[in-house]
Amino acid sequence: MQKLDSSMMDFEERLEIDDFESEVMERIYSKPLLIKRVNTTSQIAIVGANVCPVESLDYEVPENELVNEDWRSRRTVQIFQYILLKWAFALIIGLSTGLVGIFNNIAVENIAGFKLLLTTELMLKHKYYKAFAAYAGCNLGLATSAAALCAFIAPAAAGSGIPEVKAYLNGVDAYSILAPSTLFVKIFGSIFGVAAGFVVGKEGPMVHTGSCIASLIGQGGSRKYHLTWRWLRYFKNDRDRRDLITCGAAAGVAAAFRAPVGGVLFALEEAASWWRSALLWRTFFTTAVVAIVLRGFIQLCSTGTCGLFGQGGLIMYDISAAKVVYSTPDILAVILLGVIGGILGSLYNYLVDKVLRTYSIINERGAAVKILLVIMISLLTSICSYGLPWLATCIPCPADASTSCPNTDVSGNYKSFQCPPGHYNDLASLFLNTNDDAIRNLLSTNTVKEFHISSLFIFFVAVYCLGIITYGIAIPSGLFIPVILAGSCYGRLVGRLFEPISELDVGLFSLLGAASFLGGTMRMTVSLCVILLELTNDLLMLPLVMLVLLISKTMGDMFNKGVYDQIVKLKGLPYMEAHPEPYMKHLIARDVVTGPLITFSGVEKVGNILHALKNTGHNGFPVIDEPPFSDAPELCGLVLRSKLLVLLKGKALSKDMVLAGNKVLSKISELDFAKAGSGKGLKLEDLDIQEEEWDMYVDLHPIANTSPYTVVETMSLAKAAVLFRELGLRHMCVVPKSQGRPPIVGILTRHDFQPEHILGLYPHIRFQQ
């Protein structure tokens, strides 16, 4: 015990020395150290900052004796297996995501079709109250089921999922966002939510679903269930999982929109923070597999055995029959569409942000309150969908209608509702349909007079408002379809107003309206342009779609950020932006470094390591070599908490303070350091260190990353932020500029680059931009 007490005293003295060095630095440099913590880690949230206590991902490939030995031991066959498995996993992700997409479509079409058919039959018998009771009852049951799944099984499955996937690919490992339970709830919750008539889409959840499938495949097996194979161990790291999840996100878009090229561009433009050509090929291969699976099942379902799914092939909304001819008035109308779409989109983002903040407070009160909120929104949606068509007047059926009018089938352009024979209700044709069918009706060409201007205005206001208040409740809900639905209605409305001077079909105006609203809300351009063209099969509209997207995005950026960026910030995820904030140019790396700094010697006492792991939440510790192992103190590398825990569990210990690299390599392999799946990593409580072992030594050289990324303390914070994001780092070491000082000043993590942290240190910097 005396030795133990003396070792702890030595360690505490070292911490006091670090504090003294910080005080000396305050006197040397003109800007004082304003924070009392150096090793800002991803487990400790900054006080006063809206940052989640989440882990960061290790995208960096470490260089140490253990990794080098593992690579030297690999044979050519093993390297070939690794490359082959990458493509095999991409194939499996594409097949699985495509099958889930087919299942979602068939399930939604059949469940919603049964509900709408029952409502229509009761309406034809003039049993209007029973029709509403059946319609609202079905919606309520489906909505409650979706809410119960989210509230009790996987709360992380609520919402779109795209912001979480985007944050993960940026390096943020938020809890349970890609867990198997999240995948299960995302699939069935999305089916129930969309079939319940909510103004939501299944496209965002499909992106999350594809990412969950990729994460599950990329676990590299399971030690718990004895499903680990040696050739899968290469994928037990964050770097390969990131690539697989990128493929999964692209596959989700391809399955939702039947847009394989758009899926690749979505992953490149919106989801991924890091990209390379090899990943582009595998992502394209994955989406191509999805397209093949979809095409095969569409042909299988073309006989009508799968509900409405299967009509139109890979083209969901075919408008190629319309003649694309436009003149100067049409160009002016397109510019107006873009401007108004950008304004409406930014307003949509602003209102969604306010609603989400309100719902976050309400949802904190428990699962019952979450379900009650879903029930209220479901009843409101049912009342609007069934009640507003009563405001519309009955319209005589057109003589040249290409489909039956009035339509008493599951879907169609001409819903009879309460109208007499030979007439239809245009609002019912929009409200009493699935969202996909409502968009198809709005994009229909050569049907100029099908919808009254007043009906279009009522539907636009209703969908715009319902889309805002629906997003954020405890169900899986995408934003793409609500935005496309409102945008296409707004575009058709503008097309009707410009009809006397325009040569464009109103269906084409609907497409441009959807593009303008998407650009104003999502703030994407290239991927949206390709997705819309793949959806509608009309390449001649490319110039106008490009123009309206550019204008709407520019207008929206003048007011606020894209909706997904706002949601990421609202969730408190420490996302690293592509461009540093302007005030970062006025600061240097040393300005945001906080203390005290905790370091380890190259050969450290077990007691000191356990004390640091127990009393700090740090995930990275600098390793300093000192005499007799070096002539002067020098930075040997960086060691992670997870690796220290594995090393201590392996008990590669020695009684003397000597280098014992060979002993460590003989007891522990690289596979032991592989990352566990679904957050089931080794914890401090799992260690069984005896009291007499606290005074023994452990050599950290074999597991320390001997070449960590370092920046000099005088580097611009903006430049350091760009390096941190582009390299996908978790820790960045800050080293001194002058000699004669300790070899490391501090460590920067993603939390040190967050505006909340920086502005907390320097509140005045906001006004110096």
mmCIF file with all atom_site columns, N, CA, C and O in Angstrom, residues 233-276:
data_model
loop_
_atom_site.group_PDB
_atom_site.id
_atom_site.type_symbol
_atom_site.label_atom_id
_atom_site.label_alt_id
_atom_site.label_comp_id
_atom_site.label_asym_id
_atom_site.label_entity_id
_atom_site.label_seq_id
_atom_site.pdbx_PDB_ins_code
_atom_site.Cartn_x
_atom_site.Cartn_y
_atom_site.Cartn_z
_atom_site.occupancy
_atom_site.B_iso_or_equiv
_atom_site.pdbx_formal_charge
_atom_site.auth_seq_id
_atom_site.auth_comp_id
_atom_site.auth_asym_id
_atom_site.auth_atom_id
_atom_site.pdbx_PDB_model_num
ATOM 1   N N  . ARG A 1 233 ? -12.434 -9.703 -39.677 1.00 0.00 ? 233 ARG A N  1
ATOM 2   C CA . ARG A 1 233 ? -11.862 -8.811 -38.670 1.00 0.00 ? 233 ARG A CA 1
ATOM 3   C C  . ARG A 1 233 ? -11.368 -7.504 -39.264 1.00 0.00 ? 233 ARG A C  1
ATOM 4   O O  . ARG A 1 233 ? -11.270 -6.500 -38.560 1.00 0.00 ? 233 ARG A O  1
ATOM 5   N N  . TYR A 1 234 ? -11.070 -7.500 -40.569 1.00 0.00 ? 234 TYR A N  1
ATOM 6   C CA . TYR A 1 234 ? -10.550 -6.280 -41.185 1.00 0.00 ? 234 TYR A CA 1
ATOM 7   C C  . TYR A 1 234 ? -11.580 -5.160 -41.209 1.00 0.00 ? 234 TYR A C  1
ATOM 8   O O  . TYR A 1 234 ? -11.233 -3.994 -41.396 1.00 0.00 ? 234 TYR A O  1
ATOM 9   N N  . PHE A 1 235 ? -12.853 -5.495 -41.040 1.00 0.00 ? 235 PHE A N  1
ATOM 10  C CA . PHE A 1 235 ? -13.906 -4.478 -41.101 1.00 0.00 ? 235 PHE A CA 1
ATOM 11  C C  . PHE A 1 235 ? -14.324 -3.978 -39.726 1.00 0.00 ? 235 PHE A C  1
ATOM 12  O O  . PHE A 1 235 ? -15.249 -3.193 -39.618 1.00 0.00 ? 235 PHE A O  1
ATOM 13  N N  . LYS A 1 236 ? -13.640 -4.437 -38.685 1.00 0.00 ? 236 LYS A N  1
ATOM 14  C CA . LYS A 1 236 ? -13.976 -3.979 -37.334 1.00 0.00 ? 236 LYS A CA 1
ATOM 15  C C  . LYS A 1 236 ? -13.258 -2.667 -37.039 1.00 0.00 ? 236 LYS A C  1
ATOM 16  O O  . LYS A 1 236 ? -12.445 -2.570 -36.113 1.00 0.00 ? 236 LYS A O  1
ATOM 17  N N  . ASN A 1 237 ? -13.518 -1.665 -37.835 1.00 0.00 ? 237 ASN A N  1
ATOM 18  C CA . ASN A 1 237 ? -12.944 -0.336 -37.627 1.00 0.00 ? 237 ASN A CA 1
ATOM 19  C C  . ASN A 1 237 ? -13.874 0.703  -38.222 1.00 0.00 ? 237 ASN A C  1
ATOM 20  O O  . ASN A 1 237 ? -14.714 0.388  -39.077 1.00 0.00 ? 237 ASN A O  1
ATOM 21  N N  . ASP A 1 238 ? -13.744 1.924  -37.739 1.00 0.00 ? 238 ASP A N  1
ATOM 22  C CA . ASP A 1 238 ? -14.657 2.991  -38.160 1.00 0.00 ? 238 ASP A CA 1
ATOM 23  C C  . ASP A 1 238 ? -14.457 3.389  -39.612 1.00 0.00 ? 238 ASP A C  1
ATOM 24  O O  . ASP A 1 238 ? -15.395 3.841  -40.265 1.00 0.00 ? 238 ASP A O  1
ATOM 25  N N  . ARG A 1 239 ? -13.251 3.229  -40.125 1.00 0.00 ? 239 ARG A N  1
ATOM 26  C CA . ARG A 1 239 ? -12.960 3.686  -41.486 1.00 0.00 ? 239 ARG A CA 1
ATOM 27  C C  . ARG A 1 239 ? -13.743 2.874  -42.519 1.00 0.00 ? 239 ARG A C  1
ATOM 28  O O  . ARG A 1 239 ? -14.383 3.426  -43.412 1.00 0.00 ? 239 ARG A O  1
ATOM 29  N N  . ASP A 1 240 ? -13.705 1.541  -42.401 1.00 0.00 ? 240 ASP A N  1
ATOM 30  C CA . ASP A 1 240 ? -14.432 0.705  -43.360 1.00 0.00 ? 240 ASP A CA 1
ATOM 31  C C  . ASP A 1 240 ? -15.935 0.792  -43.142 1.00 0.00 ? 240 ASP A C  1
ATOM 32  O O  . ASP A 1 240 ? -16.713 0.726  -44.097 1.00 0.00 ? 240 ASP A O  1
ATOM 33  N N  . ARG A 1 241 ? -16.367 0.924  -41.885 1.00 0.00 ? 241 ARG A N  1
ATOM 34  C CA . ARG A 1 241 ? -17.801 1.089  -41.630 1.00 0.00 ? 241 ARG A CA 1
ATOM 35  C C  . ARG A 1 241 ? -18.318 2.372  -42.255 1.00 0.00 ? 241 ARG A C  1
ATOM 36  O O  . ARG A 1 241 ? -19.447 2.424  -42.755 1.00 0.00 ? 241 ARG A O  1
ATOM 37  N N  . ARG A 1 242 ? -17.520 3.417  -42.212 1.00 0.00 ? 242 ARG A N  1
ATOM 38  C CA . ARG A 1 242 ? -17.935 4.685  -42.825 1.00 0.00 ? 242 ARG A CA 1
ATOM 39  C C  . ARG A 1 242 ? -18.194 4.495  -44.314 1.00 0.00 ? 242 ARG A C  1
ATOM 40  O O  . ARG A 1 242 ? -19.201 4.992  -44.850 1.00 0.00 ? 242 ARG A O  1
ATOM 41  N N  . ASP A 1 243 ? -17.306 3.771  -45.002 1.00 0.00 ? 243 ASP A N  1
ATOM 42  C CA . ASP A 1 243 ? -17.494 3.551  -46.434 1.00 0.00 ? 243 ASP A CA 1
ATOM 43  C C  . ASP A 1 243 ? -18.754 2.736  -46.706 1.00 0.00 ? 243 ASP A C  1
ATOM 44  O O  . ASP A 1 243 ? -19.513 3.033  -47.645 1.00 0.00 ? 243 ASP A O  1
ATOM 45  N N  . LEU A 1 244 ? -18.993 1.719  -45.887 1.00 0.00 ? 244 LEU A N  1
ATOM 46  C CA . LEU A 1 244 ? -20.185 0.898  -46.083 1.00 0.00 ? 244 LEU A CA 1
ATOM 47  C C  . LEU A 1 244 ? -21.461 1.698  -45.824 1.00 0.00 ? 244 LEU A C  1
ATOM 48  O O  . LEU A 1 244 ? -22.456 1.560  -46.550 1.00 0.00 ? 244 LEU A O  1
ATOM 49  N N  . ILE A 1 245 ? -21.445 2.535  -44.802 1.00 0.00 ? 245 ILE A N  1
ATOM 50  C CA . ILE A 1 245 ? -22.629 3.338  -44.484 1.00 0.00 ? 245 ILE A CA 1
ATOM 51  C C  . ILE A 1 245 ? -22.882 4.382  -45.564 1.00 0.00 ? 245 ILE A C  1
ATOM 52  O O  . ILE A 1 245 ? -24.035 4.719  -45.873 1.00 0.00 ? 245 ILE A O  1
ATOM 53  N N  . THR A 1 246 ? -21.823 4.895  -46.177 1.00 0.00 ? 246 THR A N  1
ATOM 54  C CA . THR A 1 246 ? -21.997 5.799  -47.324 1.00 0.00 ? 246 THR A CA 1
ATOM 55  C C  . THR A 1 246 ? -22.714 5.074  -48.459 1.00 0.00 ? 246 THR A C  1
ATOM 56  O O  . THR A 1 246 ? -23.629 5.620  -49.083 1.00 0.00 ? 246 THR A O  1
ATOM 57  N N  . CYS A 1 247 ? -22.307 3.829  -48.727 1.00 0.00 ? 247 CYS A N  1
ATOM 58  C CA . CYS A 1 247 ? -22.993 3.026  -49.750 1.00 0.00 ? 247 CYS A CA 1
ATOM 59  C C  . CYS A 1 247 ? -24.447 2.788  -49.358 1.00 0.00 ? 247 CYS A C  1
ATOM 60  O O  . CYS A 1 247 ? -25.347 2.823  -50.209 1.00 0.00 ? 247 CYS A O  1
ATOM 61  N N  . GLY A 1 248 ? -24.688 2.546  -48.065 1.00 0.00 ? 248 GLY A N  1
ATOM 62  C CA . GLY A 1 248 ? -26.052 2.322  -47.604 1.00 0.00 ? 248 GLY A CA 1
ATOM 63  C C  . GLY A 1 248 ? -26.942 3.531  -47.761 1.00 0.00 ? 248 GLY A C  1
ATOM 64  O O  . GLY A 1 248 ? -28.112 3.411  -48.133 1.00 0.00 ? 248 GLY A O  1
ATOM 65  N N  . ALA A 1 249 ? -26.389 4.724  -47.473 1.00 0.00 ? 249 ALA A N  1
ATOM 66  C CA . ALA A 1 249 ? -27.171 5.954  -47.633 1.00 0.00 ? 249 ALA A CA 1
ATOM 67  C C  . ALA A 1 249 ? -27.542 6.175  -49.100 1.00 0.00 ? 249 ALA A C  1
ATOM 68  O O  . ALA A 1 249 ? -28.681 6.540  -49.419 1.00 0.00 ? 249 ALA A O  1
ATOM 69  N N  . ALA A 1 250 ? -26.595 5.952  -49.999 1.00 0.00 ? 250 ALA A N  1
ATOM 70  C CA . ALA A 1 250 ? -26.885 6.098  -51.429 1.00 0.00 ? 250 ALA A CA 1
ATOM 71  C C  . ALA A 1 250 ? -27.914 5.074  -51.885 1.00 0.00 ? 250 ALA A C  1
ATOM 72  O O  . ALA A 1 250 ? -28.816 5.384  -52.674 1.00 0.00 ? 250 ALA A O  1
ATOM 73  N N  . ALA A 1 251 ? -27.802 3.839  -51.370 1.00 0.00 ? 251 ALA A N  1
ATOM 74  C CA . ALA A 1 251 ? -28.772 2.796  -51.729 1.00 0.00 ? 251 ALA A CA 1
ATOM 75  C C  . ALA A 1 251 ? -30.163 3.146  -51.236 1.00 0.00 ? 251 ALA A C  1
ATOM 76  O O  . ALA A 1 251 ? -31.157 2.841  -51.904 1.00 0.00 ? 251 ALA A O  1
ATOM 77  N N  . GLY A 1 252 ? -30.257 3.809  -50.073 1.00 0.00 ? 252 GLY A N  1
ATOM 78  C CA . GLY A 1 252 ? -31.563 4.218  -49.559 1.00 0.00 ? 252 GLY A CA 1
ATOM 79  C C  . GLY A 1 252 ? -32.260 5.200  -50.477 1.00 0.00 ? 252 GLY A C  1
ATOM 80  O O  . GLY A 1 252 ? -33.472 5.084  -50.729 1.00 0.00 ? 252 GLY A O  1
ATOM 81  N N  . VAL A 1 253 ? -31.527 6.173  -50.987 1.00 0.00 ? 253 VAL A N  1
ATOM 82  C CA . VAL A 1 253 ? -32.104 7.137  -51.937 1.00 0.00 ? 253 VAL A CA 1
ATOM 83  C C  . VAL A 1 253 ? -32.514 6.425  -53.229 1.00 0.00 ? 253 VAL A C  1
ATOM 84  O O  . VAL A 1 253 ? -33.583 6.685  -53.791 1.00 0.00 ? 253 VAL A O  1
ATOM 85  N N  . ALA A 1 254 ? -31.651 5.530  -53.703 1.00 0.00 ? 254 ALA A N  1
ATOM 86  C CA . ALA A 1 254 ? -31.962 4.804  -54.935 1.00 0.00 ? 254 ALA A CA 1
ATOM 87  C C  . ALA A 1 254 ? -33.220 3.965  -54.772 1.00 0.00 ? 254 ALA A C  1
ATOM 88  O O  . ALA A 1 254 ? -34.038 3.871  -55.699 1.00 0.00 ? 254 ALA A O  1
ATOM 89  N N  . ALA A 1 255 ? -33.411 3.351  -53.599 1.00 0.00 ? 255 ALA A N  1
ATOM 90  C CA . ALA A 1 255 ? -34.592 2.519  -53.374 1.00 0.00 ? 255 ALA A CA 1
ATOM 91  C C  . ALA A 1 255 ? -35.845 3.356  -53.185 1.00 0.00 ? 255 ALA A C  1
ATOM 92  O O  . ALA A 1 255 ? -36.936 2.942  -53.581 1.00 0.00 ? 255 ALA A O  1
ATOM 93  N N  . ALA A 1 256 ? -35.708 4.531  -52.578 1.00 0.00 ? 256 ALA A N  1
ATOM 94  C CA . ALA A 1 256 ? -36.877 5.366  -52.307 1.00 0.00 ? 256 ALA A CA 1
ATOM 95  C C  . ALA A 1 256 ? -37.380 6.063  -53.567 1.00 0.00 ? 256 ALA A C  1
ATOM 96  O O  . ALA A 1 256 ? -38.586 6.095  -53.829 1.00 0.00 ? 256 ALA A O  1
ATOM 97  N N  . PHE A 1 257 ? -36.474 6.625  -54.356 1.00 0.00 ? 257 PHE A N  1
ATOM 98  C CA . PHE A 1 257 ? -36.857 7.406  -55.540 1.00 0.00 ? 257 PHE A CA 1
ATOM 99  C C  . PHE A 1 257 ? -36.689 6.635  -56.843 1.00 0.00 ? 257 PHE A C  1
ATOM 100 O O  . PHE A 1 257 ? -36.977 7.180  -57.904 1.00 0.00 ? 257 PHE A O  1
ATOM 101 N N  . ARG A 1 258 ? -36.150 5.404  -56.751 1.00 0.00 ? 258 ARG A N  1
ATOM 102 C CA . ARG A 1 258 ? -35.794 4.657  -57.959 1.00 0.00 ? 258 ARG A CA 1
ATOM 103 C C  . ARG A 1 258 ? -34.844 5.488  -58.812 1.00 0.00 ? 258 ARG A C  1
ATOM 104 O O  . ARG A 1 258 ? -34.978 5.571  -60.042 1.00 0.00 ? 258 ARG A O  1
ATOM 105 N N  . ALA A 1 259 ? -33.859 6.095  -58.133 1.00 0.00 ? 259 ALA A N  1
ATOM 106 C CA . ALA A 1 259 ? -32.921 7.004  -58.791 1.00 0.00 ? 259 ALA A CA 1
ATOM 107 C C  . ALA A 1 259 ? -31.493 6.608  -58.418 1.00 0.00 ? 259 ALA A C  1
ATOM 108 O O  . ALA A 1 259 ? -30.919 7.158  -57.470 1.00 0.00 ? 259 ALA A O  1
ATOM 109 N N  . PRO A 1 260 ? -30.895 5.640  -59.117 1.00 0.00 ? 260 PRO A N  1
ATOM 110 C CA . PRO A 1 260 ? -29.563 5.162  -58.740 1.00 0.00 ? 260 PRO A CA 1
ATOM 111 C C  . PRO A 1 260 ? -28.473 6.223  -58.845 1.00 0.00 ? 260 PRO A C  1
ATOM 112 O O  . PRO A 1 260 ? -27.639 6.346  -57.945 1.00 0.00 ? 260 PRO A O  1
ATOM 113 N N  . VAL A 1 261 ? -28.474 6.994  -59.935 1.00 0.00 ? 261 VAL A N  1
ATOM 114 C CA . VAL A 1 261 ? -27.457 8.046  -60.081 1.00 0.00 ? 261 VAL A CA 1
ATOM 115 C C  . VAL A 1 261 ? -27.692 9.153  -59.061 1.00 0.00 ? 261 VAL A C  1
ATOM 116 O O  . VAL A 1 261 ? -26.746 9.687  -58.462 1.00 0.00 ? 261 VAL A O  1
ATOM 117 N N  . GLY A 1 262 ? -28.949 9.501  -58.830 1.00 0.00 ? 262 GLY A N  1
ATOM 118 C CA . GLY A 1 262 ? -29.262 10.503 -57.819 1.00 0.00 ? 262 GLY A CA 1
ATOM 119 C C  . GLY A 1 262 ? -28.833 10.069 -56.430 1.00 0.00 ? 262 GLY A C  1
ATOM 120 O O  . GLY A 1 262 ? -28.418 10.896 -55.613 1.00 0.00 ? 262 GLY A O  1
ATOM 121 N N  . GLY A 1 263 ? -28.891 8.757  -56.144 1.00 0.00 ? 263 GLY A N  1
ATOM 122 C CA . GLY A 1 263 ? -28.434 8.265  -54.858 1.00 0.00 ? 263 GLY A CA 1
ATOM 123 C C  . GLY A 1 263 ? -26.955 8.475  -54.647 1.00 0.00 ? 263 GLY A C  1
ATOM 124 O O  . GLY A 1 263 ? -26.510 8.886  -53.565 1.00 0.00 ? 263 GLY A O  1
ATOM 125 N N  . VAL A 1 264 ? -26.169 8.215  -55.685 1.00 0.00 ? 264 VAL A N  1
ATOM 126 C CA . VAL A 1 264 ? -24.721 8.441  -55.592 1.00 0.00 ? 264 VAL A CA 1
ATOM 127 C C  . VAL A 1 264 ? -24.426 9.923  -55.362 1.00 0.00 ? 264 VAL A C  1
ATOM 128 O O  . VAL A 1 264 ? -23.606 10.285 -54.504 1.00 0.00 ? 264 VAL A O  1
ATOM 129 N N  . LEU A 1 265 ? -25.090 10.774 -56.111 1.00 0.00 ? 265 LEU A N  1
ATOM 130 C CA . LEU A 1 265 ? -24.839 12.210 -55.982 1.00 0.00 ? 265 LEU A CA 1
ATOM 131 C C  . LEU A 1 265 ? -25.334 12.742 -54.643 1.00 0.00 ? 265 LEU A C  1
ATOM 132 O O  . LEU A 1 265 ? -24.739 13.667 -54.077 1.00 0.00 ? 265 LEU A O  1
ATOM 133 N N  . PHE A 1 266 ? -26.420 12.165 -54.110 1.00 0.00 ? 266 PHE A N  1
ATOM 134 C CA . PHE A 1 266 ? -26.890 12.578 -52.783 1.00 0.00 ? 266 PHE A CA 1
ATOM 135 C C  . PHE A 1 266 ? -25.846 12.265 -51.725 1.00 0.00 ? 266 PHE A C  1
ATOM 136 O O  . PHE A 1 266 ? -25.568 13.086 -50.841 1.00 0.00 ? 266 PHE A O  1
ATOM 137 N N  . ALA A 1 267 ? -25.277 11.062 -51.783 1.00 0.00 ? 267 ALA A N  1
ATOM 138 C CA . ALA A 1 267 ? -24.237 10.700 -50.819 1.00 0.00 ? 267 ALA A CA 1
ATOM 139 C C  . ALA A 1 267 ? -23.033 11.615 -50.955 1.00 0.00 ? 267 ALA A C  1
ATOM 140 O O  . ALA A 1 267 ? -22.424 12.013 -49.952 1.00 0.00 ? 267 ALA A O  1
ATOM 141 N N  . LEU A 1 268 ? -22.689 11.971 -52.177 1.00 0.00 ? 268 LEU A N  1
ATOM 142 C CA . LEU A 1 268 ? -21.536 12.841 -52.402 1.00 0.00 ? 268 LEU A CA 1
ATOM 143 C C  . LEU A 1 268 ? -21.805 14.265 -51.949 1.00 0.00 ? 268 LEU A C  1
ATOM 144 O O  . LEU A 1 268 ? -20.971 14.889 -51.273 1.00 0.00 ? 268 LEU A O  1
ATOM 145 N N  . GLU A 1 269 ? -22.979 14.806 -52.282 1.00 0.00 ? 269 GLU A N  1
ATOM 146 C CA . GLU A 1 269 ? -23.251 16.220 -52.031 1.00 0.00 ? 269 GLU A CA 1
ATOM 147 C C  . GLU A 1 269 ? -23.725 16.496 -50.612 1.00 0.00 ? 269 GLU A C  1
ATOM 148 O O  . GLU A 1 269 ? -23.334 17.508 -50.011 1.00 0.00 ? 269 GLU A O  1
ATOM 149 N N  . GLU A 1 270 ? -24.539 15.620 -50.060 1.00 0.00 ? 270 GLU A N  1
ATOM 150 C CA . GLU A 1 270 ? -25.189 15.938 -48.796 1.00 0.00 ? 270 GLU A CA 1
ATOM 151 C C  . GLU A 1 270 ? -24.722 15.076 -47.632 1.00 0.00 ? 270 GLU A C  1
ATOM 152 O O  . GLU A 1 270 ? -24.504 15.586 -46.537 1.00 0.00 ? 270 GLU A O  1
ATOM 153 N N  . ALA A 1 271 ? -24.578 13.778 -47.838 1.00 0.00 ? 271 ALA A N  1
ATOM 154 C CA . ALA A 1 271 ? -24.348 12.882 -46.700 1.00 0.00 ? 271 ALA A CA 1
ATOM 155 C C  . ALA A 1 271 ? -22.887 12.811 -46.281 1.00 0.00 ? 271 ALA A C  1
ATOM 156 O O  . ALA A 1 271 ? -22.559 13.037 -45.114 1.00 0.00 ? 271 ALA A O  1
ATOM 157 N N  . ALA A 1 272 ? -22.007 12.480 -47.206 1.00 0.00 ? 272 ALA A N  1
ATOM 158 C CA . ALA A 1 272 ? -20.619 12.189 -46.859 1.00 0.00 ? 272 ALA A CA 1
ATOM 159 C C  . ALA A 1 272 ? -19.808 13.469 -46.650 1.00 0.00 ? 272 ALA A C  1
ATOM 160 O O  . ALA A 1 272 ? -19.994 14.453 -47.359 1.00 0.00 ? 272 ALA A O  1
ATOM 161 N N  . SER A 1 273 ? -18.911 13.415 -45.652 1.00 0.00 ? 273 SER A N  1
ATOM 162 C CA . SER A 1 273 ? -17.960 14.508 -45.430 1.00 0.00 ? 273 SER A CA 1
ATOM 163 C C  . SER A 1 273 ? -16.596 14.184 -46.011 1.00 0.00 ? 273 SER A C  1
ATOM 164 O O  . SER A 1 273 ? -15.719 15.045 -46.058 1.00 0.00 ? 273 SER A O  1
ATOM 165 N N  . TRP A 1 274 ? -16.405 12.950 -46.434 1.00 0.00 ? 274 TRP A N  1
ATOM 166 C CA . TRP A 1 274 ? -15.103 12.513 -46.947 1.00 0.00 ? 274 TRP A CA 1
ATOM 167 C C  . TRP A 1 274 ? -15.350 11.584 -48.118 1.00 0.00 ? 274 TRP A C  1
ATOM 168 O O  . TRP A 1 274 ? -16.185 10.688 -48.043 1.00 0.00 ? 274 TRP A O  1
ATOM 169 N N  . TRP A 1 275 ? -14.633 11.776 -49.209 1.00 0.00 ? 275 TRP A N  1
ATOM 170 C CA . TRP A 1 275 ? -14.926 11.065 -50.459 1.00 0.00 ? 275 TRP A CA 1
ATOM 171 C C  . TRP A 1 275 ? -13.639 10.742 -51.191 1.00 0.00 ? 275 TRP A C  1
ATOM 172 O O  . TRP A 1 275 ? -12.634 11.445 -51.059 1.00 0.00 ? 275 TRP A O  1
ATOM 173 N N  . ARG A 1 276 ? -13.686 9.650  -51.956 1.00 0.00 ? 276 ARG A N  1
ATOM 174 C CA . ARG A 1 276 ? -12.565 9.300  -52.831 1.00 0.00 ? 276 ARG A CA 1
ATOM 175 C C  . ARG A 1 276 ? -13.100 8.482  -53.996 1.00 0.00 ? 276 ARG A C  1
ATOM 176 O O  . ARG A 1 276 ? -14.223 7.986  -53.957 1.00 0.00 ? 276 ARG A O  1
#
